[in-house]
Amino acid sequence: MKILAFIKQVPDSEARVTLKEGGKGIEVEEKWEIGYFDAMALEEAVRIKERLGQGEVVAVSVGDKSAIEALRTSIAIGADKACLIEWEGPTFLYPSSVSRLLASFAQKEGYDIILCGKKAMDDENGSVPCMVSALLGLPFVPNVSKIESIEGNKMTLFSEREDKRLGLEVQLPAVLTAEKGLNEPRIPSVSAAIKALAKEIPVLKADSLISQEDIAWEKGMIRPVLFEPPPPRPEVRLIEGTPEEKVEKLVELLKMEGVL
Amino acid sequence: MEGYIAIFAEERGGALRKASLEVLSRAATLKDLGKMGILLLLFGKQLDAALKRARSYADRVVPVTADPETLRVDSVLPLLQKHLHGAPCLFFFSSATPLAVTLLSHISSELSIPFVSQAVDMKIEDGNILFKKPLFGGKIFVWLEAKTPLAVAFRSNTFPIREISLNGSVVEEESQLEEDSRIRICSVEERNRKAVSLEEADFVICGGLGLKEARNFDLLEEIAEKVGGAVGASRGAVDAGLRPYEDQIGKSGKTVSPKVYIGCGVSGAIHHIMGVDTSRIIVAINKDREAPIFKHSDYGIVDDLFQILPILKEALKKLKS
């Protein structure tokens, strides 16, 4: 059983993002973490291997060399192998390119299960996992909240949709995305983290996986022209008075604002 | 005709979905540009009323009787291509619902076209089309210049719904989608279908840990009901088991952009604010003056929510009667 976990290193909530060159570029503070949903995907990959008592978990990420940190953490969490696909991206602007790289990697490595977070926390596109399933011709199951069983090439699981929860039987290989509730990612032990330091993490160049043409096409179709800050909000106006007066004033203000 | 704008829309509760109506209103603005036809694929189970409305927004409407939540994604493109009759399709638009994002991701890979997801704005400048989307939880926004053909999924509450009168035709034949033999549905557990989704609601009232018990959310439900709004919950409230995950607002939950958001007993940590800060008006009700939410609000009431909310409920009841 070969399980691939696609993970992405993203800035954490506290990381500051500032504009450069009058909006032509941005600078992101280097406070990294494995994306919230990716961590669940990786954790589930490791748990599947533990439950089955066999298998190999491979963690892979597309990014620059700083992402090796996240891959090392993946080893500490329980991945058997980790690999970086080095590509300057930026990955948060080019999901098709990222998915082509990941799909090519998956084809070379082989897989029974591909697990990823339902969306990345930097771009929130939520498109790469399905794009990869389309490129590989695999069934795609989003928002997996629980994996019940794996028998041969059949997996039963729960998949959350907007208004319902579906119990599904899925034929492997398949691409699954992790939804909140799937698991609580473990915190690797100190000894596991130390052992992970010694592990070799190969770095593959993007053009070793796909052609130069394939690497360049999305950048030829989409171009960032301007970065903007969010519109500012004025300082809060506190409403005073008795509780009744406060509510009355609030309703009046909301009516005046045209939102009620 | 230069080409088509293909739009994927959804029926919800027997009507054309608000999120879809926004995209249809947007697409109509593009039609003025060149000779573009609008081809609308409408997915749902009860299509009659939705079809009637849909006709105003498209040149041709293809009804597809299928549950948007379970349909086979890779059977949609062949269906669309059949109805294009060989004409080029320049844009593939939808709202950023989970179904539509999956659909457009698939089509993007199948056709090798780019896909801009979570767009909040669109503009034409010097003959180029640009789309704006948030990054890093909304800390920054980027304008992307894009070449056609391309796919775009738009967030809800980012465009006013306009009345258009295209008077399109509805394709007669029944469109069936193939079942995916690799995925078998063993069980379906319906959730309490909300009248309006959090992402589409104009009014969102959100409860935090300050609500203390699950049953106290009933008060928020009653308030929301008065104004046709939706009830959300902070991560703290969800993790404490007060509300289910689908109600969670924030970085790891849903992003809402209503006309008014009211946070009750919500501290306002940055991961929550990320899911809320594109709301037009933010109101905070919290007895702690130092709660971070006041730094991100337009209006604030420093008081006990259990005192304020019942009064608010009565005031809204009076307003709406």
PDB file of C-alpha atoms in Angstrom, chain A residues 94-96 99 118-120 123-133 140, chain B residues 101-102 104-106 108-109 115-118:
ATOM      1  CA  TYR A  94      -0.309  28.861 -10.182  1.00  0.00           C
ATOM      2  CA  PRO A  95      -2.400  25.834  -9.140  1.00  0.00           C
ATOM      3  CA  SER A  96      -2.343  24.193 -12.585  1.00  0.00           C
ATOM      4  CA  SER A  99      -0.926  20.041 -10.005  1.00  0.00           C
ATOM      5  CA  LYS A 118      -8.944  20.338   1.084  1.00  0.00           C
ATOM      6  CA  LYS A 119      -7.372  23.739   0.485  1.00  0.00           C
ATOM      7  CA  ALA A 120      -4.117  25.549   1.128  1.00  0.00           C
ATOM      8  CA  ASP A 123      -4.423  30.896  -1.627  1.00  0.00           C
ATOM      9  CA  GLU A 124      -7.551  28.977  -0.478  1.00  0.00           C
ATOM     10  CA  ASN A 125      -8.089  27.928  -4.118  1.00  0.00           C
ATOM     11  CA  GLY A 126      -9.048  24.362  -3.229  1.00  0.00           C
ATOM     12  CA  SER A 127      -8.307  23.360  -6.814  1.00  0.00           C
ATOM     13  CA  VAL A 128      -5.037  21.391  -6.875  1.00  0.00           C
ATOM     14  CA  PRO A 129      -6.367  18.081  -5.464  1.00  0.00           C
ATOM     15  CA  CYS A 130      -9.153  17.805  -8.043  1.00  0.00           C
ATOM     16  CA  MET A 131      -6.839  18.993 -10.822  1.00  0.00           C
ATOM     17  CA  VAL A 132      -4.431  16.185  -9.929  1.00  0.00           C
ATOM     18  CA  SER A 133      -7.249  13.603  -9.935  1.00  0.00           C
ATOM     19  CA  PHE A 140     -11.861  12.335  -6.481  1.00  0.00           C
TER      20      PHE A 140
ATOM     21  CA  VAL B 101     -14.851  24.636  -7.567  1.00  0.00           C
ATOM     22  CA  THR B 102     -14.490  20.883  -8.079  1.00  0.00           C
ATOM     23  CA  LEU B 104     -13.997  23.985 -12.712  1.00  0.00           C
ATOM     24  CA  SER B 105     -10.822  22.381 -11.338  1.00  0.00           C
ATOM     25  CA  HIS B 106     -11.633  19.296 -13.372  1.00  0.00           C
ATOM     26  CA  SER B 108      -9.315  23.323 -16.114  1.00  0.00           C
ATOM     27  CA  SER B 109      -7.169  20.178 -16.194  1.00  0.00           C
ATOM     28  CA  PHE B 115      -8.573  28.460 -13.213  1.00  0.00           C
ATOM     29  CA  VAL B 116      -8.824  31.522 -10.975  1.00  0.00           C
ATOM     30  CA  SER B 117     -10.603  30.424  -7.807  1.00  0.00           C
ATOM     31  CA  GLN B 118     -12.119  32.641  -5.078  1.00  0.00           C
TER      32      GLN B 118
END
